[in-house]
Structures are given as structure tokens and as C-alpha cells.
Short mmCIF file of C-alpha atoms in Angstrom, two decimals:
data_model
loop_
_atom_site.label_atom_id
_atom_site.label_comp_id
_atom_site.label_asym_id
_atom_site.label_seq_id
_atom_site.Cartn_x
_atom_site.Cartn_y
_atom_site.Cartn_z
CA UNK A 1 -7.37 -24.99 -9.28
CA UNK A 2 -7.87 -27.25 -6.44
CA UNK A 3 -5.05 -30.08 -5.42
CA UNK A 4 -7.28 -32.96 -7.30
CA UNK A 5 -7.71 -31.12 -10.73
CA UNK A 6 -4.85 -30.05 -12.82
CA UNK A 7 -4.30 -27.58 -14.97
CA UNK A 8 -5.27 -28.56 -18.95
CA UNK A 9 -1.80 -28.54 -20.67
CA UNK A 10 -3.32 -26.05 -23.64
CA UNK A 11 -4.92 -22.56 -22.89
CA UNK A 12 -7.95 -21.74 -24.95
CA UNK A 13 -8.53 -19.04 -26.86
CA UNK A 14 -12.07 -18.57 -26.23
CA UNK A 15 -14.82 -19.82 -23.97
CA UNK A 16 -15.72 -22.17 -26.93
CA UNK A 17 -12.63 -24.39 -25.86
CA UNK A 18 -12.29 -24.50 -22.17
CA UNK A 19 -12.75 -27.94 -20.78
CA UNK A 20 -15.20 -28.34 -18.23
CA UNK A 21 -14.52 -30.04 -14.89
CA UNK A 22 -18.67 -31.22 -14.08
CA UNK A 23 -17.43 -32.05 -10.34
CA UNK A 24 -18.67 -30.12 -7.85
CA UNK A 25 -16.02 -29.42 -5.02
CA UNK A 26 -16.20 -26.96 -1.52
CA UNK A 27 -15.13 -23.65 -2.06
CA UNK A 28 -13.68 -22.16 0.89
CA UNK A 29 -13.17 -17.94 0.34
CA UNK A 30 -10.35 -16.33 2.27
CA UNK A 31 -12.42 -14.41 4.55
CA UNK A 32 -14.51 -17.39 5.57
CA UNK A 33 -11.16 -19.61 6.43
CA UNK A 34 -10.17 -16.68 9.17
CA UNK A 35 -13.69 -16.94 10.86
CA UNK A 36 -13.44 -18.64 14.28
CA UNK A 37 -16.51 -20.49 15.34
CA UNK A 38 -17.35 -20.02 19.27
CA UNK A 39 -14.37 -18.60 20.19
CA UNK A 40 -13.11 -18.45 23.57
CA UNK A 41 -10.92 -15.95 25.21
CA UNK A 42 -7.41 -17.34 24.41
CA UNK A 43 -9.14 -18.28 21.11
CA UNK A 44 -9.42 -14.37 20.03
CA UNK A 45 -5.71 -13.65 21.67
CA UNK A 46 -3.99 -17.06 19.68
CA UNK A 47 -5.83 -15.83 16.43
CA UNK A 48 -4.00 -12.31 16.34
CA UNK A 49 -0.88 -13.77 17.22
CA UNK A 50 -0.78 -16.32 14.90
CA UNK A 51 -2.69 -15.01 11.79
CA UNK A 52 -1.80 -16.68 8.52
CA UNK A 53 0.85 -16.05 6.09
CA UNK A 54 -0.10 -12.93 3.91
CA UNK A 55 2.21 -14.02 1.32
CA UNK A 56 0.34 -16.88 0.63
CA UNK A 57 -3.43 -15.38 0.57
CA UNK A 58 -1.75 -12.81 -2.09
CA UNK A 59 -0.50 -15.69 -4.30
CA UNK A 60 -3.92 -17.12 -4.12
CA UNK A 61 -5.69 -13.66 -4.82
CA UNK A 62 -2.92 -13.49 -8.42
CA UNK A 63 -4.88 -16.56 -9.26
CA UNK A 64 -8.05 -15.64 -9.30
CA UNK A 65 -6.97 -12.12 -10.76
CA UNK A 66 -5.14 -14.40 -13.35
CA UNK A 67 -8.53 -16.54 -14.24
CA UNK A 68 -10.52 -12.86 -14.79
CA UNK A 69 -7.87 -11.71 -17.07
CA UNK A 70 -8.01 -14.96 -19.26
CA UNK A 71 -11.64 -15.28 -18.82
CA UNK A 72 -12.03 -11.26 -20.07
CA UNK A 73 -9.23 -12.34 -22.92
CA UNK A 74 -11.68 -15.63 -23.96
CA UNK A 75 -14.15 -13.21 -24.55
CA UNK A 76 -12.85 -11.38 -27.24
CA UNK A 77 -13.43 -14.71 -29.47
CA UNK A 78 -16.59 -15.53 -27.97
CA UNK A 79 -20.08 -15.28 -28.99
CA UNK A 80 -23.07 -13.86 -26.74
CA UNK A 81 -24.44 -17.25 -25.83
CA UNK A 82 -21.80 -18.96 -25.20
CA UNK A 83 -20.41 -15.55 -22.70
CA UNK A 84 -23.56 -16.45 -20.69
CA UNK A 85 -23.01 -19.85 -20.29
CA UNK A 86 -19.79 -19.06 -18.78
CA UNK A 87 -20.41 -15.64 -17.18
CA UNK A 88 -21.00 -17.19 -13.58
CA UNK A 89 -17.53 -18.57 -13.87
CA UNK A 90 -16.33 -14.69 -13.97
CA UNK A 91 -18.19 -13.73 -11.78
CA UNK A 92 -17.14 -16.40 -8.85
CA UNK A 93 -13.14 -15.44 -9.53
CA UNK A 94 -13.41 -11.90 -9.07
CA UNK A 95 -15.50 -12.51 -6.07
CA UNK A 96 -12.65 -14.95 -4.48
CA UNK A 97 -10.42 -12.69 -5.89
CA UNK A 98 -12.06 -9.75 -4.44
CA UNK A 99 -12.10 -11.16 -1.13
CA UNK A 100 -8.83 -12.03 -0.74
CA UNK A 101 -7.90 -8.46 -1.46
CA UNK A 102 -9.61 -7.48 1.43
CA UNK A 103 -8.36 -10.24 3.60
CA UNK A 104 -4.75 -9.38 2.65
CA UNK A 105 -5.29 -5.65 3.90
CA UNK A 106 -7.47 -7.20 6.79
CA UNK A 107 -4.66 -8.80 8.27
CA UNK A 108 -1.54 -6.81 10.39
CA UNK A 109 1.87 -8.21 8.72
CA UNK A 110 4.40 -9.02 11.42
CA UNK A 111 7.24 -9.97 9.18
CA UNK A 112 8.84 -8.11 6.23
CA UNK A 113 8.08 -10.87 3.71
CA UNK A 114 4.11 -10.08 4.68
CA UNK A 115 4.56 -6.52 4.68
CA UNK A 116 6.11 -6.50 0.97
CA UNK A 117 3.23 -9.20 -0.33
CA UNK A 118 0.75 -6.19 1.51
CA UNK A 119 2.22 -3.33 0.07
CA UNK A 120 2.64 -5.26 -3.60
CA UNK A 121 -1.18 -6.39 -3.35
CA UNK A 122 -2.80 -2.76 -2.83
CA UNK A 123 -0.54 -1.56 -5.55
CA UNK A 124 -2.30 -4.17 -7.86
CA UNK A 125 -5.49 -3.11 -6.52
CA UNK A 126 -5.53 0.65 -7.04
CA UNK A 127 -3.97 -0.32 -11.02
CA UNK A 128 -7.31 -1.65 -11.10
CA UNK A 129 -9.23 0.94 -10.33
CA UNK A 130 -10.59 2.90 -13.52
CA UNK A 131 -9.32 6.34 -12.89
CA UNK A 132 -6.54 5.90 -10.43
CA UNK A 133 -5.49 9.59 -10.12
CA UNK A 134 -8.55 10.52 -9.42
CA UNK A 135 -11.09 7.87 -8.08
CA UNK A 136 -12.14 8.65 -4.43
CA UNK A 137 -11.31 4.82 -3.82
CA UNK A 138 -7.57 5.59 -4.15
CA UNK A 139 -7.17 7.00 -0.96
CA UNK A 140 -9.05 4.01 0.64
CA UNK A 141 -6.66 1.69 -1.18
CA UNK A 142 -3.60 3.41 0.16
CA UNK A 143 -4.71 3.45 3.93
CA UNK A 144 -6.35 0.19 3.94
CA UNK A 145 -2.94 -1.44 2.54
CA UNK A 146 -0.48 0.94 4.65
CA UNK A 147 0.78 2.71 1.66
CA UNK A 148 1.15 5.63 3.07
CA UNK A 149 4.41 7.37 4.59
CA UNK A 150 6.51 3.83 3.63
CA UNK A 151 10.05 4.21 5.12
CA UNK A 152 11.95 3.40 2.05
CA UNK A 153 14.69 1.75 4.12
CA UNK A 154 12.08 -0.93 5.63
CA UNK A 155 10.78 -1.42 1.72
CA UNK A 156 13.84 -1.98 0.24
CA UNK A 157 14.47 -4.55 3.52
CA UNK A 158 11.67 -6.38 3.22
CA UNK A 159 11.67 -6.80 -0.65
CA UNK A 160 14.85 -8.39 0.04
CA UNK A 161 13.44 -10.71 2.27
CA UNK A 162 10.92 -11.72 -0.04
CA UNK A 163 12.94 -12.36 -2.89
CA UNK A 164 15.04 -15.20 -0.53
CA UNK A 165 11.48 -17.24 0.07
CA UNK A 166 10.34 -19.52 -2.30
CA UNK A 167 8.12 -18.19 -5.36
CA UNK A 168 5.78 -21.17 -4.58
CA UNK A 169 2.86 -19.97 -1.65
CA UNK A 170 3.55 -22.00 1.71
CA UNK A 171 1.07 -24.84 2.64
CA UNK A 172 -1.83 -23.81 4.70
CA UNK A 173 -4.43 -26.24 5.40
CA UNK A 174 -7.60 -25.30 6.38
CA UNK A 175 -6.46 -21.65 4.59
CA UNK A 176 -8.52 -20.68 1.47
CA UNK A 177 -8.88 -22.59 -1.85
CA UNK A 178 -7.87 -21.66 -5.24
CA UNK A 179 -10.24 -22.58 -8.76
CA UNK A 180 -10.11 -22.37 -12.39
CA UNK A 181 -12.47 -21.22 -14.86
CA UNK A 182 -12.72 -24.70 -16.20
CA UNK A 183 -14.41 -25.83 -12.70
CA UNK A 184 -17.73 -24.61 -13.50
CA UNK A 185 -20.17 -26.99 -11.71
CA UNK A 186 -17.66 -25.68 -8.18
CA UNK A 187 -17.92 -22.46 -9.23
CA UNK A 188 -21.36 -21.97 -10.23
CA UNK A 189 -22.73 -23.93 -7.17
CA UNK A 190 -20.70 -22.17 -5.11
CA UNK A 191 -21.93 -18.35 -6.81
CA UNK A 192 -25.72 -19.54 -6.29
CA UNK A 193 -25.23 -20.25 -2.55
CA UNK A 194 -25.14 -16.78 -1.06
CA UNK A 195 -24.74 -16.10 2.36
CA UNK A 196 -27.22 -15.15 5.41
CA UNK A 197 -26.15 -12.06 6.16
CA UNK A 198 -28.74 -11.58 9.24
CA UNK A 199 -26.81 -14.90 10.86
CA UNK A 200 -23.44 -13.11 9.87
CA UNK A 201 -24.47 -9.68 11.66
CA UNK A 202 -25.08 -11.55 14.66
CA UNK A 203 -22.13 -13.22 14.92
CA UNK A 204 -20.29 -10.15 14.19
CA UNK A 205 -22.39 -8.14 17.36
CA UNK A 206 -21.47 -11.50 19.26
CA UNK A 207 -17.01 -10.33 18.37
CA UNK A 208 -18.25 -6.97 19.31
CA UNK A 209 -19.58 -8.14 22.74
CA UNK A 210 -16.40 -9.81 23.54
CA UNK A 211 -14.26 -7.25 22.33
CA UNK A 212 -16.25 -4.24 24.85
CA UNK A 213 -16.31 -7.42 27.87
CA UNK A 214 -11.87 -7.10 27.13
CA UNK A 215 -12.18 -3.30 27.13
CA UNK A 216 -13.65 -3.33 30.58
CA UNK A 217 -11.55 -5.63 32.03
CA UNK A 218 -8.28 -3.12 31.25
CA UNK A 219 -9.78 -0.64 32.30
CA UNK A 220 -11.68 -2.23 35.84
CA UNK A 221 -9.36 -5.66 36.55
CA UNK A 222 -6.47 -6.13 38.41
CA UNK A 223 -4.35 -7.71 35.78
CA UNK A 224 -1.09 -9.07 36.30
CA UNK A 225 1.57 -8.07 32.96
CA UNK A 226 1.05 -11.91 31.32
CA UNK A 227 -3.09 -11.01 31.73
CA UNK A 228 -2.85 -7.48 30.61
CA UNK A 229 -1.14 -8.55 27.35
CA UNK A 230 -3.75 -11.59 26.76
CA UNK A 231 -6.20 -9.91 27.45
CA UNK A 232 -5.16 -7.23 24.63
CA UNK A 233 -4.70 -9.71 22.53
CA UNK A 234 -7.70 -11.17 22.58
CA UNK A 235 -9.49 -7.56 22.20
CA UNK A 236 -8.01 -6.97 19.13
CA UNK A 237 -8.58 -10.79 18.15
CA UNK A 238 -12.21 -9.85 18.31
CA UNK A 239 -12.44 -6.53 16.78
CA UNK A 240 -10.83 -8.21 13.80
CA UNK A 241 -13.29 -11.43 13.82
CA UNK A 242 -15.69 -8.52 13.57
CA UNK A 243 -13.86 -6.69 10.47
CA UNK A 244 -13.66 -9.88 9.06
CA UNK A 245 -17.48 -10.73 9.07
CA UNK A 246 -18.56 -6.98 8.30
CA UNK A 247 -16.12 -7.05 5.46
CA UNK A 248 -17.59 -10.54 3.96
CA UNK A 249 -21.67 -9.21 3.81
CA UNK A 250 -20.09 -5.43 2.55
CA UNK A 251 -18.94 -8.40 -0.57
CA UNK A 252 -21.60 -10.67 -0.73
CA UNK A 253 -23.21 -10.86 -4.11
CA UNK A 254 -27.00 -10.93 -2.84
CA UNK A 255 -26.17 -8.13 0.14
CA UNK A 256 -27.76 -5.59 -1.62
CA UNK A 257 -28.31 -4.03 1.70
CA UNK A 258 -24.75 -4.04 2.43
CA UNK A 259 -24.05 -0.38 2.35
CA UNK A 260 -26.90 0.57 5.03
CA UNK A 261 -26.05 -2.65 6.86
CA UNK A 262 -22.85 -1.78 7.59
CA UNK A 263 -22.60 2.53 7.43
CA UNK A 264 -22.55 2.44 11.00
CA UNK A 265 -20.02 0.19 11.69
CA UNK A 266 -18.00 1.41 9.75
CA UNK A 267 -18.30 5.05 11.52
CA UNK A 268 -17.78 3.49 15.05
CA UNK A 269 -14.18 2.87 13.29
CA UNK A 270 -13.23 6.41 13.14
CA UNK A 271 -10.59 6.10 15.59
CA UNK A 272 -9.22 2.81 13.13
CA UNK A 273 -8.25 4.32 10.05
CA UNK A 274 -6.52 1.70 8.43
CA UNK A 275 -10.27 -0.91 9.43
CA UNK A 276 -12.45 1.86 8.07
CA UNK A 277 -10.84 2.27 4.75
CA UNK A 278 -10.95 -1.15 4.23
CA UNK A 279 -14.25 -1.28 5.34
CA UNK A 280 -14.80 1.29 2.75
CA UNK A 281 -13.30 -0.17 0.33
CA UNK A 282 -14.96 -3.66 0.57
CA UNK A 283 -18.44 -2.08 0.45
CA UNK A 284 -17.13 -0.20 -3.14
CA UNK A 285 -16.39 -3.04 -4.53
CA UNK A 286 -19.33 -5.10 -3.46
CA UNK A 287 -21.41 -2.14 -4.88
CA UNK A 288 -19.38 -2.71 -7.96
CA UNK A 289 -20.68 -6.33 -8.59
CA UNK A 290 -24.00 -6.36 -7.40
CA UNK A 291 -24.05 -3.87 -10.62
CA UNK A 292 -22.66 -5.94 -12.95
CA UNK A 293 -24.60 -8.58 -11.93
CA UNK A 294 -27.91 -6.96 -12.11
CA UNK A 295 -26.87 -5.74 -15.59
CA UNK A 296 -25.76 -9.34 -16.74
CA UNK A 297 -29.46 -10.65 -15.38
CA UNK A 298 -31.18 -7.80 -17.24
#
């Protein structure tokens, strides 16, 4: 639902009554709002210290989790046709919503009210895996969203915390944008655009480059303390520009080379458990709708 186009005051009950919006607005995913474009050094270092609120990319991710559910509930009254006029429409949420997911466990939370929306976000995940007992994806879920070994003190802490902020997500412009089923020209457009993954895989060997040129300089420079720290900073800005892009072609509908795209990346990560799983994880799920989308288009 984007600031310009309210809610309709009645919910439908099927696909039959939902009231199309035919203007055609940007989409902006979660992923791509974190991207910096031509970074410079204190660029990468500013970026990790000042990432944005997790809080508010999980209330935008219950959105688009909240569109599939009424979209799958619609189509209990709906007939075939009409399910495949509309099916893009699913399709485009779960992506958004998908990516946000990954964006959430992306992202280190520095206060407690961003480590409770992290730790309440992969819960909702792994409830919807099918399985959850037993699907290999499980573990991936729990890593990737640092649910293992929680300190029970710190949980109870920063739940706490997050019940005094307001319910309502804080105001982030430039941040990712949140849509309705009813926007189906926005949503549709946005679904048939696709991305160029060879342009993204060089940009993310570009946050690579950066992120060895840091390495070096720890290990080779003469670095004062206020250096040594920026110049962490700004390696660990990098490697997660890199995550970032690697983690938006492992979701891109038309990636179908995703998985061998990305394999080895995603081993170089061995000594980053937490980056791999989500790595992991992203790829799963973008193997999970390239599926269903094949199977809608057959």
C-alpha cells in the first residue's frame, strides 16, 4: 500500500471483488534500498554503522505476508480464470515479502528493539516452512536469524523494549515500499521487469574487491586506532554490500541459474556462519518460486 493509495474500506472475499488500482507506481524491494551505488571508503564504514531500523523492514515484510494470506484466502471463492488474472499479484508479495525476510536476517541488530523484531521474524519464517521439525531449511532459519543459544535474560529485555515503541513502523525514506494486491498494474509491471543478474555479479565482485583492498590494509598499514576502526568498518560495510547483492539474484524470479551462480560464494563464507545460512536460505526459497512459477506458466 503505497502513501498515495489507501486501503478500500471493505475486504473482498474473492479475487472477483478486489478493486483494481490501474496506476503504475516504483516498487522499491528491501534489498535493493540497502544497495549503495559507487561507494567510497567512508561510504562502506557509515553504511554498517548506520544500517536501518530492523523493526521497520519486519513491519513491512507482515504486510506483504498479510497480502499472500488474503490473496491464498480469495482463492478459495475464486474461479480458475479469474486466479490467473490475478496470480502475478501473488506472486510479486511473496517475492517483496521474501526479500525482506532475508534483509531482516541480513542486517546485524545493534539495539534490543531490532534484535526482538529479528528473532520474532525467523520465528515466522521457519512456521512457514512445510515440515518444520524436520526440513533441512530449519537449521538455516535458526542461524541465519541468531536463534540459536538466546540468553533468555537479553530476550525477555529486549521484548520489553519493544513493547515501549510505537506499534506503527518508523519513517524511512528512501527505505523499501509496501503494496497491496489491489495495485496490480505496480505489481505486475514490477514482476515482469527482472533483474540483470550478470550486472549484479559484477557489482558484487566490485564489494568483494574493496572488502580484500581493507583486509590488506590491517594487515600491511600503519593505522592509527580512529583508522584501524574505519577501516573495519568499512570491510565489513563491503562484505555485506556483497551479501546483499548475492542474496537478491539467489531471489530473483528469472535467476534460474542462481544456485550455480552463487555455490561458491556461498562456500568462501564458511568462516561466516550466520552470511552462509542466509545465503542458503535465500537460494531455497528462490528455488521455491522459480517452481511455482514454472508450474503456474505450464
Amino acid at each position: 500500500m503505497t502513501a498515495n493509495q489507501p486501503r478500500q474500506p471493505a475486504r473482498a472475499a474473492s479475487l472477483h471483488g478486489l478493486v483494481i488500482d490501474h496506476t503504475e507506481r516504483p516498487v522499491v524491494d528491501e534489498l535493493a534500498a540497502l544497495r549503495l551505488q559507487d561507494p567510497s571508503d567512508a561510504d562502506y564504514a557509515a553504511f554498517l554503522k548506520n544500517t536501518p531500523s530492523i523493526a521497520a523492514i519486519a513491519v513491512r515484510a507482515r504486510h506483504h505476508a498479510e497480502e499472500t494470506a488474503r490473496f491464498v484466502a480469495m482463492v478459495q471463492n475464486t474461479d480458475e480464470a479469474t486466479f490467473r488474472l490475478h496470480v502475478g499479484q501473488l506472486f510479486s508479495v511473496v517475492i517483496l515479502n521474501n526479500i525482506a525476510n532475508i534483509a531482516v536476517a541480513l542486517l546485524p541488530a545493534r539495539t534490543a528493539v531490532d534484535r526482538h523484531a529479528k528473532r520474532e521474524q525467523g520465528y515466522a519464517v521457519l512456521g512457514t516452512l512445510d515440515g518444520p521439525h524436520d526440513n533441512p531449511l530449519r537449521s538455516f532459519g535458526q542461524i541465519a536469524f541468531g536463534l540459536r543459544r538466546v540468553d533468555p535474560v537479553q530476550v525477555a529485555h529486549d521484548a520489553i523494549a519493544y513493547a515501549a515503541t510505537s506499534e506503527r513502523a518508523p519513517e524511512e525514506p528512501g527505505r523499501g515500499t509496501v503494496h497491496s494486491l489491489e495495485e496490480q498494474a505496480t505489481l505486475n509491471a514490477w514482476l515482469a521487469q527482472g533483474i540483470d543478474t550478470d550486472a549484479l555479479m559484477d557489482e558484487a565482485l566490485r564489494h568483494v574487491r574493496a572488502a580484500t583492498r581493507f583486509a590488506r590494509s590491517l594487515r600491511d598499514d600503519d593505522l592509527g586506532p580512529a583508522q584501524y576502526e574505519a577501516t573495519i568498518a568499512a570491510q565489513e560495510g563491503a562484505i555485506l554490500q556483497q551479501l546483499i547483492i548475492l542474496a537478491r539474484i539467489a531471489l530473483a524470479p528469472q535467476a534460474h541459474d542462481a544456485r550455480a551462480r552463487l555455490q561458491g560464494a556461498c562456500d568462501e563464507m564458511t568462516a561466516r556462519p550466520q552470511a552462509r545460512a542466509t545465503l542458503e536460505l535465500a537460494m531455497a526459497m528462490g528455488d521455491h518460486l522459480r517452481s511455482m512459477l514454472a508450474s503456474n506458466r505450464s
